[in-house]
């Protein structure tokens, strides 16, 4: 492979979070197959860097925290720019000013492509976009390579108690009740989350009667977190990056959905069960309180799903 400076550059814009990256993996793999000689960079938040090598498709990360600032590249530097962020004027204009030789995205002013459609699953949306542009992509080509890090708790039942927004926070008391039942059945429980979610995870563990040593929220680097999920016996989580990692490693999972439709963000076929009540969904992602669709999921629903998965 030529040195990076001698290779044509392809930039993928998707300046979002972990789950957004993981549902874009089929599109990233398709780009890698179609442009094996290009240097592929992924424009997103810096903390996602450890996951990119696991896609087998991306050469480097271009740090970019949202679209409030210009993409730090010189006009004319890119051969290809791919908009996997959206189809609105903000993301399109950030790429247009870079003057790439080719733009790949949805239809819009100055953009050739398929029309944006609501209600499409995210994996299918981005795979379909590339297929329209003559780049074959399989929405089920979503698996990640094994992480290099070792799992600190192989075969654990991972209960991920956090979420980015209050709309996705299943009540702590219900997480505790599930943990208590599974622990009584002899399952090794591990509570995960971010540093900001550690207090919540400790409270859940305490309510479940479990030792604080079971809580690793805020203690794992992202690659270590991926390793824990990759070797988990079972993952219980809201619709977050933890759930998408469980899908990427085909680990049995119970995923609790609130504001996001399962039809657009749900897990792929496999040992995964999505729980929600679509008839109650309010759909406000940024709400501070849990979505009614999420609150409709009971402890008994989760335990029944665990039994159905037969992960033990």
Short mmCIF file of N, CA, C and O in Angstrom, two decimals, residues 161 191 197-217 219:
data_model
loop_
_atom_site.label_atom_id
_atom_site.label_comp_id
_atom_site.label_asym_id
_atom_site.label_seq_id
_atom_site.Cartn_x
_atom_site.Cartn_y
_atom_site.Cartn_z
N UNK A 161 -26.48 0.41 32.79
CA UNK A 161 -27.56 1.15 33.45
C UNK A 161 -27.77 2.56 32.91
O UNK A 161 -28.74 3.22 33.27
N UNK A 191 -21.95 -4.30 36.29
CA UNK A 191 -22.66 -3.06 35.94
C UNK A 191 -21.71 -2.13 35.20
O UNK A 191 -20.63 -1.78 35.70
N UNK A 197 -22.09 8.08 34.85
CA UNK A 197 -23.16 7.17 35.24
C UNK A 197 -22.75 6.25 36.40
O UNK A 197 -23.53 5.40 36.81
N UNK A 198 -21.54 6.45 36.92
CA UNK A 198 -21.05 5.56 37.97
C UNK A 198 -21.93 5.62 39.22
O UNK A 198 -22.22 4.59 39.83
N UNK A 199 -22.34 6.82 39.62
CA UNK A 199 -23.17 6.94 40.82
C UNK A 199 -24.47 6.15 40.65
O UNK A 199 -24.92 5.47 41.58
N UNK A 200 -25.06 6.26 39.48
CA UNK A 200 -26.30 5.51 39.21
C UNK A 200 -26.03 4.00 39.26
O UNK A 200 -26.81 3.23 39.83
N UNK A 201 -24.91 3.57 38.67
CA UNK A 201 -24.58 2.14 38.67
C UNK A 201 -24.35 1.63 40.09
O UNK A 201 -24.78 0.52 40.45
N UNK A 202 -23.67 2.42 40.93
CA UNK A 202 -23.45 2.03 42.32
C UNK A 202 -24.78 1.93 43.07
O UNK A 202 -24.97 1.03 43.90
N UNK A 203 -25.69 2.86 42.79
CA UNK A 203 -26.99 2.83 43.44
C UNK A 203 -27.78 1.58 43.03
O UNK A 203 -28.46 0.96 43.86
N UNK A 204 -27.69 1.21 41.76
CA UNK A 204 -28.37 0.00 41.28
C UNK A 204 -27.79 -1.23 41.96
O UNK A 204 -28.53 -2.11 42.43
N UNK A 205 -26.47 -1.31 42.02
CA UNK A 205 -25.82 -2.45 42.66
C UNK A 205 -26.22 -2.54 44.13
O UNK A 205 -26.53 -3.63 44.65
N UNK A 206 -26.25 -1.41 44.82
CA UNK A 206 -26.61 -1.40 46.23
C UNK A 206 -28.06 -1.85 46.43
O UNK A 206 -28.36 -2.65 47.33
N UNK A 207 -28.96 -1.36 45.60
CA UNK A 207 -30.36 -1.76 45.70
C UNK A 207 -30.56 -3.24 45.40
O UNK A 207 -31.50 -3.86 45.91
N UNK A 208 -29.67 -3.80 44.58
CA UNK A 208 -29.74 -5.22 44.26
C UNK A 208 -29.06 -6.09 45.31
O UNK A 208 -29.11 -7.32 45.23
N UNK A 209 -28.42 -5.44 46.28
CA UNK A 209 -27.70 -6.18 47.32
C UNK A 209 -26.39 -6.75 46.85
O UNK A 209 -25.89 -7.73 47.40
N UNK A 210 -25.79 -6.11 45.86
CA UNK A 210 -24.53 -6.59 45.28
C UNK A 210 -23.39 -5.64 45.64
O UNK A 210 -23.59 -4.44 45.83
N UNK A 211 -22.19 -6.20 45.70
CA UNK A 211 -21.02 -5.45 46.15
C UNK A 211 -20.64 -4.38 45.12
O UNK A 211 -20.83 -4.57 43.91
N UNK A 212 -20.07 -3.26 45.59
CA UNK A 212 -19.65 -2.21 44.65
C UNK A 212 -18.55 -2.68 43.70
O UNK A 212 -18.35 -2.06 42.65
N UNK A 213 -17.88 -3.78 44.03
CA UNK A 213 -16.85 -4.32 43.12
C UNK A 213 -17.46 -4.82 41.81
O UNK A 213 -16.74 -5.01 40.82
N UNK A 214 -18.77 -5.03 41.81
CA UNK A 214 -19.43 -5.45 40.57
C UNK A 214 -19.61 -4.29 39.60
O UNK A 214 -20.00 -4.50 38.46
N UNK A 215 -19.33 -3.08 40.05
CA UNK A 215 -19.54 -1.89 39.23
C UNK A 215 -18.23 -1.46 38.59
O UNK A 215 -17.24 -1.18 39.27
N UNK A 216 -18.20 -1.45 37.26
CA UNK A 216 -17.02 -0.98 36.52
C UNK A 216 -17.35 0.27 35.71
O UNK A 216 -16.53 0.71 34.89
N UNK A 217 -18.52 0.85 35.92
CA UNK A 217 -18.88 2.09 35.23
C UNK A 217 -17.84 3.16 35.51
O UNK A 217 -17.48 3.41 36.65
N UNK A 219 -14.70 2.98 34.79
CA UNK A 219 -13.37 2.42 35.01
C UNK A 219 -12.74 1.84 33.74
O UNK A 219 -11.54 1.60 33.71
#
